[in-house]
PDB file of C-alpha atoms in Angstrom:
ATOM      1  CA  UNK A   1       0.000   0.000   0.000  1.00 96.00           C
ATOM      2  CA  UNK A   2       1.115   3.643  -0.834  1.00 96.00           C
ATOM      3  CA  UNK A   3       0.024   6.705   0.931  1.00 98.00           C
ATOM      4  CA  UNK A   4      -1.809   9.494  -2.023  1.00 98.00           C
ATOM      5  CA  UNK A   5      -3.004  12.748  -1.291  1.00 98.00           C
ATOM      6  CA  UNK A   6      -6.152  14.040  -3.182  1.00 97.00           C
ATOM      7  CA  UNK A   7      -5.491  17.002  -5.770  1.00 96.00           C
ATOM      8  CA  UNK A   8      -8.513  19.839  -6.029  1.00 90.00           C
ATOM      9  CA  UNK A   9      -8.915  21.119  -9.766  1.00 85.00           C
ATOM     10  CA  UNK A  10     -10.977  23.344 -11.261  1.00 79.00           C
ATOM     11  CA  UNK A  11     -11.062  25.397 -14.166  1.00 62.00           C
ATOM     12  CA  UNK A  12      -8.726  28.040 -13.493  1.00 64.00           C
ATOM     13  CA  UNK A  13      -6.133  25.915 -11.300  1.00 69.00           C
ATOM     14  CA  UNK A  14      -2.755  26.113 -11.965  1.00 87.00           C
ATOM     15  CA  UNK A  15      -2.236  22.002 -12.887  1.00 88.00           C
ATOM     16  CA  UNK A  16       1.495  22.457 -12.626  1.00 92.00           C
ATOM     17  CA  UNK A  17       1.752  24.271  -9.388  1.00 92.00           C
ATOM     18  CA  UNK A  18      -0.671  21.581  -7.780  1.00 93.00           C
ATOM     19  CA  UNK A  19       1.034  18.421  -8.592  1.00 95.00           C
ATOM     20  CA  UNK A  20       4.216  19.735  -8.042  1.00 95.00           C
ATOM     21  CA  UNK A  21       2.959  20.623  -4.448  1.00 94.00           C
ATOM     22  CA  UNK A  22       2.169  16.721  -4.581  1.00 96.00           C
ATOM     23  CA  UNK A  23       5.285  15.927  -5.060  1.00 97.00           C
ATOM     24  CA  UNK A  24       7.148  18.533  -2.366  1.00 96.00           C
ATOM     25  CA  UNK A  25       5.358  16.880   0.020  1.00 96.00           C
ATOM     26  CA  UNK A  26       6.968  12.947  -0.869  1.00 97.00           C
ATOM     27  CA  UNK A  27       4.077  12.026  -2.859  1.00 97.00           C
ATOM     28  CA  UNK A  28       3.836  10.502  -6.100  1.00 97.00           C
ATOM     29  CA  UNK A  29       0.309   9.497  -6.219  1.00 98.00           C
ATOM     30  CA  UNK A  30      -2.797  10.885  -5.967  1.00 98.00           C
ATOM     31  CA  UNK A  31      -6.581  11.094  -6.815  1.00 98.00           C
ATOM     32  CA  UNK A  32      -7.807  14.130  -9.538  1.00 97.00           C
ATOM     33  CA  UNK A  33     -10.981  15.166  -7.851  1.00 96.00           C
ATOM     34  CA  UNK A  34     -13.021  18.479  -9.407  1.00 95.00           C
ATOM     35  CA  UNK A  35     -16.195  20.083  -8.974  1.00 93.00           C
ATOM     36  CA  UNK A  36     -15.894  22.153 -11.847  1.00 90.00           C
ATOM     37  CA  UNK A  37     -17.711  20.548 -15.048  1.00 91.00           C
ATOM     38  CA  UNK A  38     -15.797  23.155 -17.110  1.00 90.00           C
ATOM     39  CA  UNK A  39     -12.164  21.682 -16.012  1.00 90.00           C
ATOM     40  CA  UNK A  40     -12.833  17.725 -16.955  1.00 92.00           C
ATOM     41  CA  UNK A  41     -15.395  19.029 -20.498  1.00 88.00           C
ATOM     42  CA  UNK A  42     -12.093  20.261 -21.451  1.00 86.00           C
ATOM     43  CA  UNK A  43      -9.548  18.440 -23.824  1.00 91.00           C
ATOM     44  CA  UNK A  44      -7.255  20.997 -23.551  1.00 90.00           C
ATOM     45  CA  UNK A  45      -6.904  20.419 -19.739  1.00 90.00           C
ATOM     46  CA  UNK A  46      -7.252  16.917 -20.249  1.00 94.00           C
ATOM     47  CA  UNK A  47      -3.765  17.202 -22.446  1.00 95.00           C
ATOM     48  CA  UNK A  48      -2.382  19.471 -19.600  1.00 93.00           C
ATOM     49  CA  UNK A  49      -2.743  16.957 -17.335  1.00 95.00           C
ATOM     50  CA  UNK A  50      -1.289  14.559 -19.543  1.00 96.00           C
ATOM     51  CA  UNK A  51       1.868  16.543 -19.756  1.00 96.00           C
ATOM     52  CA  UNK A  52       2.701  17.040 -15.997  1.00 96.00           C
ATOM     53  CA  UNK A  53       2.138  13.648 -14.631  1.00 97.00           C
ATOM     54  CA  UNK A  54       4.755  12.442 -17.421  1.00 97.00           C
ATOM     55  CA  UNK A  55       7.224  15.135 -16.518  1.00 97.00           C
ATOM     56  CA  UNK A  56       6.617  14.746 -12.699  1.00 97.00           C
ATOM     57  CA  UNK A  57       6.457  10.954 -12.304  1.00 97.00           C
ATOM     58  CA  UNK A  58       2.987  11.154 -10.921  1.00 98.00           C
ATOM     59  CA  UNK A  59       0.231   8.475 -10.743  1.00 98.00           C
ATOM     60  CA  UNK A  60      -3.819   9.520 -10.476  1.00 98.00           C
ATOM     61  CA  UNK A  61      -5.619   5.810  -9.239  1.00 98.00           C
ATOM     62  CA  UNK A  62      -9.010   7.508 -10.017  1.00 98.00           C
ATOM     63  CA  UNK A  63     -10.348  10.325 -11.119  1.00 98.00           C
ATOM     64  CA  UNK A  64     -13.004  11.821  -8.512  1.00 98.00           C
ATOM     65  CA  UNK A  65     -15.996  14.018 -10.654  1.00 98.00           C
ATOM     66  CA  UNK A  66     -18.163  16.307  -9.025  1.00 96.00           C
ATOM     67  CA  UNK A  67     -21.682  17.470 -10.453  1.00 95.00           C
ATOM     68  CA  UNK A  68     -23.688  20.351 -10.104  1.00 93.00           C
ATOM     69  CA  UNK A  69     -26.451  21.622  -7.690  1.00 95.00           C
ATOM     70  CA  UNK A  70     -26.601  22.070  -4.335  1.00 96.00           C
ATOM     71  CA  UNK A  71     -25.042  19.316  -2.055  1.00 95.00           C
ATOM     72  CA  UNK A  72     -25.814  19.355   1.605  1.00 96.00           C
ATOM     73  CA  UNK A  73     -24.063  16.493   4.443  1.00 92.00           C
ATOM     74  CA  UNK A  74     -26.401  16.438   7.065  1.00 96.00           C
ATOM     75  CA  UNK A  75     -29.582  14.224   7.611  1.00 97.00           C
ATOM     76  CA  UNK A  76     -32.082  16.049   6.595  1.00 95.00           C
ATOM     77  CA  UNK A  77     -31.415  18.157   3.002  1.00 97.00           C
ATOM     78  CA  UNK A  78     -28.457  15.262   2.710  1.00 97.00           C
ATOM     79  CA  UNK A  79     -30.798  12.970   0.736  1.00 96.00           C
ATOM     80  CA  UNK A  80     -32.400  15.206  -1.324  1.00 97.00           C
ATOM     81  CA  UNK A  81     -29.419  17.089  -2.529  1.00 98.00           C
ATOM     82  CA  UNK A  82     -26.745  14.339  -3.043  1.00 98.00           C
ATOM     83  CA  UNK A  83     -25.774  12.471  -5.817  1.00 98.00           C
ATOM     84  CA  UNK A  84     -27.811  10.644  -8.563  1.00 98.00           C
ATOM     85  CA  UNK A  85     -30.701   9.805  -5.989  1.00 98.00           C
ATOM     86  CA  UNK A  86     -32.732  13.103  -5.823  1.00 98.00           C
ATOM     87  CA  UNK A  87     -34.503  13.108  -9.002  1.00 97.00           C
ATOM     88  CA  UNK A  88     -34.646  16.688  -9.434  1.00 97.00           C
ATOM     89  CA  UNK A  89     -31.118  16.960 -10.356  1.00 98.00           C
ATOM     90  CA  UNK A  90     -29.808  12.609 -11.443  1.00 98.00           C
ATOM     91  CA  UNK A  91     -30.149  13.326 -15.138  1.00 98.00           C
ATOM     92  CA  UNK A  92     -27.801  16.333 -15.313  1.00 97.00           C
ATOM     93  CA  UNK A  93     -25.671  15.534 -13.125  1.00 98.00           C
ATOM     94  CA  UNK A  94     -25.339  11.670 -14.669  1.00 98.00           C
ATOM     95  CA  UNK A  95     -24.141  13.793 -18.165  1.00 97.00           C
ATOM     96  CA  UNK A  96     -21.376  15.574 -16.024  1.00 97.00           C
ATOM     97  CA  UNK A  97     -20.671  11.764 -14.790  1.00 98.00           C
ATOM     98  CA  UNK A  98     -19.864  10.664 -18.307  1.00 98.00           C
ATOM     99  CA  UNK A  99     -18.059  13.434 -19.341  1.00 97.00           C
ATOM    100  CA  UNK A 100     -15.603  12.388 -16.127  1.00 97.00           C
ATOM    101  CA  UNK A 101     -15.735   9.281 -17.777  1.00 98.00           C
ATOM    102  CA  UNK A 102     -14.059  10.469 -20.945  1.00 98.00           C
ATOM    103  CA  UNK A 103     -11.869  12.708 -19.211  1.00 97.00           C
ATOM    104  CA  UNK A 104     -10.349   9.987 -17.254  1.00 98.00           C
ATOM    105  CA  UNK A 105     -10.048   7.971 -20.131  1.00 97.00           C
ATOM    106  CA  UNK A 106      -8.686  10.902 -21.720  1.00 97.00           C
ATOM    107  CA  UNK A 107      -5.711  11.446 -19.519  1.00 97.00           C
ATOM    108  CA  UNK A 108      -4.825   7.401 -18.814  1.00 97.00           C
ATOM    109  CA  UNK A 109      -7.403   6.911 -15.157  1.00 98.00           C
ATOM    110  CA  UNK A 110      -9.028   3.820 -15.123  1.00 97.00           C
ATOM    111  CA  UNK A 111     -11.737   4.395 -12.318  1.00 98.00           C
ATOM    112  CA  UNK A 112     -13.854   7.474 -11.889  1.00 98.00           C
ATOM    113  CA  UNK A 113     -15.354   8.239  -8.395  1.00 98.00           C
ATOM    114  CA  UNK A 114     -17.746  10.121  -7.006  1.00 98.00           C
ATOM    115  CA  UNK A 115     -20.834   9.748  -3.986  1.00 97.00           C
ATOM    116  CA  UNK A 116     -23.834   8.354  -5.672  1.00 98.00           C
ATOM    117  CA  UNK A 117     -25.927  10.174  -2.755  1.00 98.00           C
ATOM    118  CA  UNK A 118     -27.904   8.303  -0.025  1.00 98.00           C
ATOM    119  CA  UNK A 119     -29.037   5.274  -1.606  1.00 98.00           C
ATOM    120  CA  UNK A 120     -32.123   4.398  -0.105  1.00 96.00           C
ATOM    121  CA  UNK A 121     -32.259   0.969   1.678  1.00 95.00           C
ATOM    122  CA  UNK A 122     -35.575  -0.310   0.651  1.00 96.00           C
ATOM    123  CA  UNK A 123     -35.127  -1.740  -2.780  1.00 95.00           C
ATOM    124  CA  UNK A 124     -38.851  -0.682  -3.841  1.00 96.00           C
ATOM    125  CA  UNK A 125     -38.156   3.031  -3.112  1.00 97.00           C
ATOM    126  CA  UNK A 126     -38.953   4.878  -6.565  1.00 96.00           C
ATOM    127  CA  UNK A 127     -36.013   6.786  -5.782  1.00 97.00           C
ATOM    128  CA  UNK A 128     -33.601   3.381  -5.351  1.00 98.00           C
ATOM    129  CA  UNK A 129     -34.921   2.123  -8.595  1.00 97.00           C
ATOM    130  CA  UNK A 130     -34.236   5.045 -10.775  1.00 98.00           C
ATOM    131  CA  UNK A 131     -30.643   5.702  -9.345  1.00 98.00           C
ATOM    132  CA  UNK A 132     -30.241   2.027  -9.929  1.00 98.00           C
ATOM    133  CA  UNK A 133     -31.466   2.963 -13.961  1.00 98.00           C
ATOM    134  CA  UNK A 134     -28.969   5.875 -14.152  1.00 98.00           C
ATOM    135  CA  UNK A 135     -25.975   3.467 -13.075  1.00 98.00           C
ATOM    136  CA  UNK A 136     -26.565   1.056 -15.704  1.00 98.00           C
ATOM    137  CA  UNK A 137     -27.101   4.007 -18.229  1.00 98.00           C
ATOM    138  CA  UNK A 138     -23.489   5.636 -16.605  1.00 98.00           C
ATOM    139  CA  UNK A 139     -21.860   1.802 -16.710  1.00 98.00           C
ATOM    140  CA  UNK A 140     -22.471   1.680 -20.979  1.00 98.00           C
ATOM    141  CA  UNK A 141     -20.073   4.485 -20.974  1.00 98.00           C
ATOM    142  CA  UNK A 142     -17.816   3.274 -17.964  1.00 98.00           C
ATOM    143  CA  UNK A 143     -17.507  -0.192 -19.649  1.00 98.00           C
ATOM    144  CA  UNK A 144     -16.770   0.848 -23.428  1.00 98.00           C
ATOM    145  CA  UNK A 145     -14.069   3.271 -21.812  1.00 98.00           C
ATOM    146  CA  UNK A 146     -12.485   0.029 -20.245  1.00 97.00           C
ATOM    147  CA  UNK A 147     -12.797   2.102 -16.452  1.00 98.00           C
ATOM    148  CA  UNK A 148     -14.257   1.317 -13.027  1.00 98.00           C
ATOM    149  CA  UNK A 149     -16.745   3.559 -11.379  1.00 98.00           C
ATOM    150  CA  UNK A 150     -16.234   3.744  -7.686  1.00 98.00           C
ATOM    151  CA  UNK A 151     -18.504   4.487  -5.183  1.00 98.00           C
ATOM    152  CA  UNK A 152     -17.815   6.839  -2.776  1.00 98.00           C
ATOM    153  CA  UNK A 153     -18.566   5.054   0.954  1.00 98.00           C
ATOM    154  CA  UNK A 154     -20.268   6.809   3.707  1.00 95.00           C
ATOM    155  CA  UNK A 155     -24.353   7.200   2.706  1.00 97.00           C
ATOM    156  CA  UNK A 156     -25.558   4.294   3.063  1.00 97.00           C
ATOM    157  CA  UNK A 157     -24.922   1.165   4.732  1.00 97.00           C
ATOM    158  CA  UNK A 158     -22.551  -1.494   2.995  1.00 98.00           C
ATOM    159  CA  UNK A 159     -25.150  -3.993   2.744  1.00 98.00           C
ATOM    160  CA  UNK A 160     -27.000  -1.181   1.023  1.00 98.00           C
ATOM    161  CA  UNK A 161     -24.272  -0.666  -1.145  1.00 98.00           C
ATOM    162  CA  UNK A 162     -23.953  -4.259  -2.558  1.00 98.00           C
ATOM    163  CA  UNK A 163     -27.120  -4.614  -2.903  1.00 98.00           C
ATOM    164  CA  UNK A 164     -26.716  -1.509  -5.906  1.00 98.00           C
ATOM    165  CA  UNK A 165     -23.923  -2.709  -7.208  1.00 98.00           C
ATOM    166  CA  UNK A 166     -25.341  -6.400  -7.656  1.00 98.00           C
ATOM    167  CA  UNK A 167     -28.779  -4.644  -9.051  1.00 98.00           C
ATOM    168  CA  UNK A 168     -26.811  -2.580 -11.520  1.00 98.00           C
ATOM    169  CA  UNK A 169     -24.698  -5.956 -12.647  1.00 98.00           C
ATOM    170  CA  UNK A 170     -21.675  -4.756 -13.986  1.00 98.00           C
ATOM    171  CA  UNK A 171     -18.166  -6.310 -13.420  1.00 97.00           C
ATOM    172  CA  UNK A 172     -16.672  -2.605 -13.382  1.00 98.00           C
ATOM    173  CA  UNK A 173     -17.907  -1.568 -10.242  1.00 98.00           C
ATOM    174  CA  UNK A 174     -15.909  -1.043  -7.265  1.00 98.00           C
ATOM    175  CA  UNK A 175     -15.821   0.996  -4.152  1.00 98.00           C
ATOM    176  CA  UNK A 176     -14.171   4.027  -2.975  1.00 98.00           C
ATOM    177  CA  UNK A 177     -13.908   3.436   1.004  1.00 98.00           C
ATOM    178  CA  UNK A 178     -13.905   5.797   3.426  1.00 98.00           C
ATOM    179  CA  UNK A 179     -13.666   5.233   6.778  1.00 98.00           C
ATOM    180  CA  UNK A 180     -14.454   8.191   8.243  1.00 98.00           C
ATOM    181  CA  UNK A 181     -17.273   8.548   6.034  1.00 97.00           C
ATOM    182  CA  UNK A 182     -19.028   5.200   7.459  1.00 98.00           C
ATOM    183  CA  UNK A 183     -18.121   5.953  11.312  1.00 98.00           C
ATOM    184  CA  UNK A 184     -19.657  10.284  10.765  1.00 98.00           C
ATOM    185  CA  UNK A 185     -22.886   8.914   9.164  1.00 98.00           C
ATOM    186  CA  UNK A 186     -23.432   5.795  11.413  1.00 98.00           C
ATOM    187  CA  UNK A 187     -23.401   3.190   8.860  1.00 97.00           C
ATOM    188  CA  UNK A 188     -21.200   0.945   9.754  1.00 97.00           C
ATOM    189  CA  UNK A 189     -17.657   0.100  11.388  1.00 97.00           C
ATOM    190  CA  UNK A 190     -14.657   0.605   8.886  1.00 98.00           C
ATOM    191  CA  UNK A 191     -13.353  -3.060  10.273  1.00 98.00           C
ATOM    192  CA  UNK A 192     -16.152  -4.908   9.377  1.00 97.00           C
ATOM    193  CA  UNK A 193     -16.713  -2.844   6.038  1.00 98.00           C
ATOM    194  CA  UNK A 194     -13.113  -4.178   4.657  1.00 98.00           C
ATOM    195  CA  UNK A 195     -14.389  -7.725   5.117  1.00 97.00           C
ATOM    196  CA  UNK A 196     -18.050  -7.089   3.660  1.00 98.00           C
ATOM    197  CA  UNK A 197     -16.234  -5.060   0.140  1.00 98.00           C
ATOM    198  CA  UNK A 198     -13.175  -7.176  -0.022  1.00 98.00           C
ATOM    199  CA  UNK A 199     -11.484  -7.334  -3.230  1.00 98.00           C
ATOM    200  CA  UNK A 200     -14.234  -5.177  -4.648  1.00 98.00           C
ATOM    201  CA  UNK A 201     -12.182  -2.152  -2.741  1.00 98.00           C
ATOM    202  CA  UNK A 202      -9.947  -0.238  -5.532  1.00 98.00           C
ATOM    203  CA  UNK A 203      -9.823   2.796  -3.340  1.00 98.00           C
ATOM    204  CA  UNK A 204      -9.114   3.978  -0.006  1.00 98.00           C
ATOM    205  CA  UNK A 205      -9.057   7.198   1.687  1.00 98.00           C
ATOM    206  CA  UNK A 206      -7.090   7.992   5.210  1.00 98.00           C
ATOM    207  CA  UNK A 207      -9.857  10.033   7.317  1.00 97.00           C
ATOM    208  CA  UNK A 208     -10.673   9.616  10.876  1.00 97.00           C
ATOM    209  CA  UNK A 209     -13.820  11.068  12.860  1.00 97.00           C
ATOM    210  CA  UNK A 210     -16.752   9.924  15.412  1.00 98.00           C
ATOM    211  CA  UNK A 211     -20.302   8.614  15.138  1.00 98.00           C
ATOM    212  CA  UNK A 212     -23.124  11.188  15.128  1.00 98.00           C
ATOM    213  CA  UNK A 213     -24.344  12.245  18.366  1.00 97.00           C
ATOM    214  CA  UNK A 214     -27.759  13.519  17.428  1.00 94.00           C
ATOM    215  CA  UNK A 215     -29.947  12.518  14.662  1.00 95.00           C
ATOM    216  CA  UNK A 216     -29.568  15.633  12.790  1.00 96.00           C
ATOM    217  CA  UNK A 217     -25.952  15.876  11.644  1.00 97.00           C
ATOM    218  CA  UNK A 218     -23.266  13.672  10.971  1.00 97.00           C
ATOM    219  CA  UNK A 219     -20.145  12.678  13.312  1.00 97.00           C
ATOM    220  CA  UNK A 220     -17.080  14.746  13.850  1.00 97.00           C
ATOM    221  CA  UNK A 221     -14.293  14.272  11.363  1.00 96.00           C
ATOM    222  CA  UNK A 222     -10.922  14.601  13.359  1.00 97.00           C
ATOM    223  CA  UNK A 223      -6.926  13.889  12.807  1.00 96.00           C
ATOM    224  CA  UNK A 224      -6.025  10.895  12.022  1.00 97.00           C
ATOM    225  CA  UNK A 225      -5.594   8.194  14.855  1.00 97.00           C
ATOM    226  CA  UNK A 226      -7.795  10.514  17.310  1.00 97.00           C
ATOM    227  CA  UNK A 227     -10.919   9.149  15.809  1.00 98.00           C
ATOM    228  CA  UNK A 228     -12.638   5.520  16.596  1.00 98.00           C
ATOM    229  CA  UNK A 229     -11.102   4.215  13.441  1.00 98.00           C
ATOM    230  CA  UNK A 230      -8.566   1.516  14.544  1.00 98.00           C
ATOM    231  CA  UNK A 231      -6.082   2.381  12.165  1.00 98.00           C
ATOM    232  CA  UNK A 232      -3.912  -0.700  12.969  1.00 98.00           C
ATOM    233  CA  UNK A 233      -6.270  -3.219  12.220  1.00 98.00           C
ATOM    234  CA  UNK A 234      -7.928  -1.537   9.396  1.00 98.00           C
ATOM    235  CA  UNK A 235      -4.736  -1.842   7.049  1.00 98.00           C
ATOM    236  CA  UNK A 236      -4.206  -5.224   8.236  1.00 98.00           C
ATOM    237  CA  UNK A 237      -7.995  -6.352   7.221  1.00 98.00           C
ATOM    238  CA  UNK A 238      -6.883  -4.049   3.718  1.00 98.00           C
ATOM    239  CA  UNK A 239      -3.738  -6.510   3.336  1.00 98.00           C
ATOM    240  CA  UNK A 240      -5.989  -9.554   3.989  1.00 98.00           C
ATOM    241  CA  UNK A 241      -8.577  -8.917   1.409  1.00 98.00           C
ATOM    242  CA  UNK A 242      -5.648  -8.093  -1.085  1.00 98.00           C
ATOM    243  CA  UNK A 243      -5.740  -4.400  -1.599  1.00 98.00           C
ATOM    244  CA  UNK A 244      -2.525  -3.186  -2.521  1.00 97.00           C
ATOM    245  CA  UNK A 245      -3.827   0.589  -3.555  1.00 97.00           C
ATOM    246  CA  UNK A 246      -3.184   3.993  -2.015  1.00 98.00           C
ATOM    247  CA  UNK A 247      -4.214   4.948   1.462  1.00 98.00           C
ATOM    248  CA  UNK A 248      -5.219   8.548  -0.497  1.00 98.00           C
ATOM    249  CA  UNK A 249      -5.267  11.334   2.204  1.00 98.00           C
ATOM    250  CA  UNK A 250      -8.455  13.591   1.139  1.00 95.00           C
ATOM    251  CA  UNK A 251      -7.050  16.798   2.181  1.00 91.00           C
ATOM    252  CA  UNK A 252      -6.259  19.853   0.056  1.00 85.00           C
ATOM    253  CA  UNK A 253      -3.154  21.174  -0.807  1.00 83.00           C
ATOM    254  CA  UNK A 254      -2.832  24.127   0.993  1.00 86.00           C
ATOM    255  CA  UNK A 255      -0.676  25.897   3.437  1.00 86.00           C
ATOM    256  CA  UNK A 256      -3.088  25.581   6.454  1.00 88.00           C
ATOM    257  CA  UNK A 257      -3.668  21.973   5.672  1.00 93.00           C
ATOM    258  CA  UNK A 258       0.159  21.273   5.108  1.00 95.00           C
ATOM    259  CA  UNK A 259       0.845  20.309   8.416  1.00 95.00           C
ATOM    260  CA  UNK A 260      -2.139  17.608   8.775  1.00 96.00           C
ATOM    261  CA  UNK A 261      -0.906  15.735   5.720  1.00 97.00           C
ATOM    262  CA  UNK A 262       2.108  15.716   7.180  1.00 97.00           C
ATOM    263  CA  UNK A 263       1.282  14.737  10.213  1.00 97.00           C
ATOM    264  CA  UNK A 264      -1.552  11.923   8.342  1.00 98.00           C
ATOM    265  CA  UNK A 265       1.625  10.514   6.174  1.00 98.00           C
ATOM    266  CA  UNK A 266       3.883  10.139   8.989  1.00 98.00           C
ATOM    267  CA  UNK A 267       0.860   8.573  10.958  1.00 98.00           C
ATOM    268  CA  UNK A 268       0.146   5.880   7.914  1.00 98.00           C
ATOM    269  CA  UNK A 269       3.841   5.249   7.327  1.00 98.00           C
ATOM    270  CA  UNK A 270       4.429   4.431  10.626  1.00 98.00           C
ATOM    271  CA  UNK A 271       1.511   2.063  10.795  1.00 98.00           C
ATOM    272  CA  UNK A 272       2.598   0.566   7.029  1.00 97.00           C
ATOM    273  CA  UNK A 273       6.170  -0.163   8.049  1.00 97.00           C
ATOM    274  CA  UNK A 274       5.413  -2.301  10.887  1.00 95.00           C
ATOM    275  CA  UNK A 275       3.062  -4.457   8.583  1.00 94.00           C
TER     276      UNK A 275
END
């Protein structure tokens, strides 16, 4: 396993300036992740990028798209603002999923990531089946491009989350897990997550944090190691399943966030050279 930081782009970023801020801090690997339809509709950016992971040595495992609308994390406006579930907003935002497809494809990525939204868990929810629609429709596009779509962990419980990927029935589905994401919205614990996914985890990200304590938002996210994640044993259920990825710290780049992914890649590599 590696240790990957996650890379913020949008249309008017400076694609040079942030990898090479990658690699300053002793990374070589990362995950692309941007809001901004107008940065990954672009082939010109798409050849950018291109460029300056060849002349900087660097490696993108997936390529993390954002959509448009309003998005909202607590429990209330959370599920009908996030993702492909509300239907107000699935069938635009499942064009600006596709054209992440391409993009990746476009600049060498073979998985594309993103948070489907809170999937719900009874299977005859309207809602469920039409997501469930849009996935197959995204999947045509995934599959011809040769690329994985990840999902995003955190929303919805894992058993939830199978249950998708098994209705949608492609072999190019994977998941994106996050940790801290599962602990903050009280869906399940990390440990036993790792042996529910096994090898269908192609992604993981290094976040700590706490289960809610109310009913109305979700659990605080904290540094690394202070949270009820049991780092230790996580990586070592990881290494039984077989994952061999990046352990992708989702922080941005930026001088008052320096310091924690410093701090989060001497934490990991501490834990990963004991293993």
């Amino acid at each position: 396993m590696n240790i990957a930081c996650v890379v913020r782009l949008g249309n008017d970023s400076d694609i040079e300036k942030e990898l090479k801020n990658l690699v300053r801090l002793g990374l070589h690997s990362c995950q692309l992740i941007s809001w901004d339809r107008k940065f990954y509709n672009s082939e010109k950016n798409a050849q950018k990028v291109k460029e300056v992971i060849a002349a900087l040595n660097v490696q993108i495992s997936a390529f993390w798209c954002g959509w448009e609308g309003p998005k909202f994390s607590n429990f209330f406006e959370g599920p009908m603002t996030m993702g492909l579930v509300p239907e107000a907003y699935r069938m635009e935002r499942l064009i600006s999923l596709k054209e992440g497809s391409f993009f990746a494809k476009d600049i060498g990525v073979s998985d594309l990531a993103t948070h489907v939204g809170f999937l719900p868990e009874d299977p005859k929810d309207p809602k469920y089946a039409g997501t469930i629609l849009a996935l197959k429709e995204l999947m045509k596009v995934c599959e011809a491009n040769q690329q994985y779509f990840l999902f995003e962990t955190g929303l919805e419980t894992p058993a939830t989350l199978l249950r998708a990927m098994e209705d949608v029935g492609s072999e190019f589905l994977g998941v994106n897990l996050d940790p801290a994401n599962l602990l903050r919205y009280g869906k399940a614990n990390p440990i036993d997550a790792v042996e529910m996914f096994g090898s269908k985890i192609r992604g993981v990200h290094g976040k700590d944090g706490f289960y809610p304590t109310s009913g109305q938002e979700p659990g605080e996210e904290v540094r690394i190691g202070d949270g009820r994640v049991n780092y230790p044993l996580f990586l070592k259920k990881l290494q039984e399943v077989g994952y061999q990825g990046d352990i992708t710290i989702e922080k941005e780049i930026t001088a008052e966030k320096i310091r924690d992914i410093l701090y989060t890649k001497q934490f990991l590599q501490g834990l990963l050279e004991k293993m």
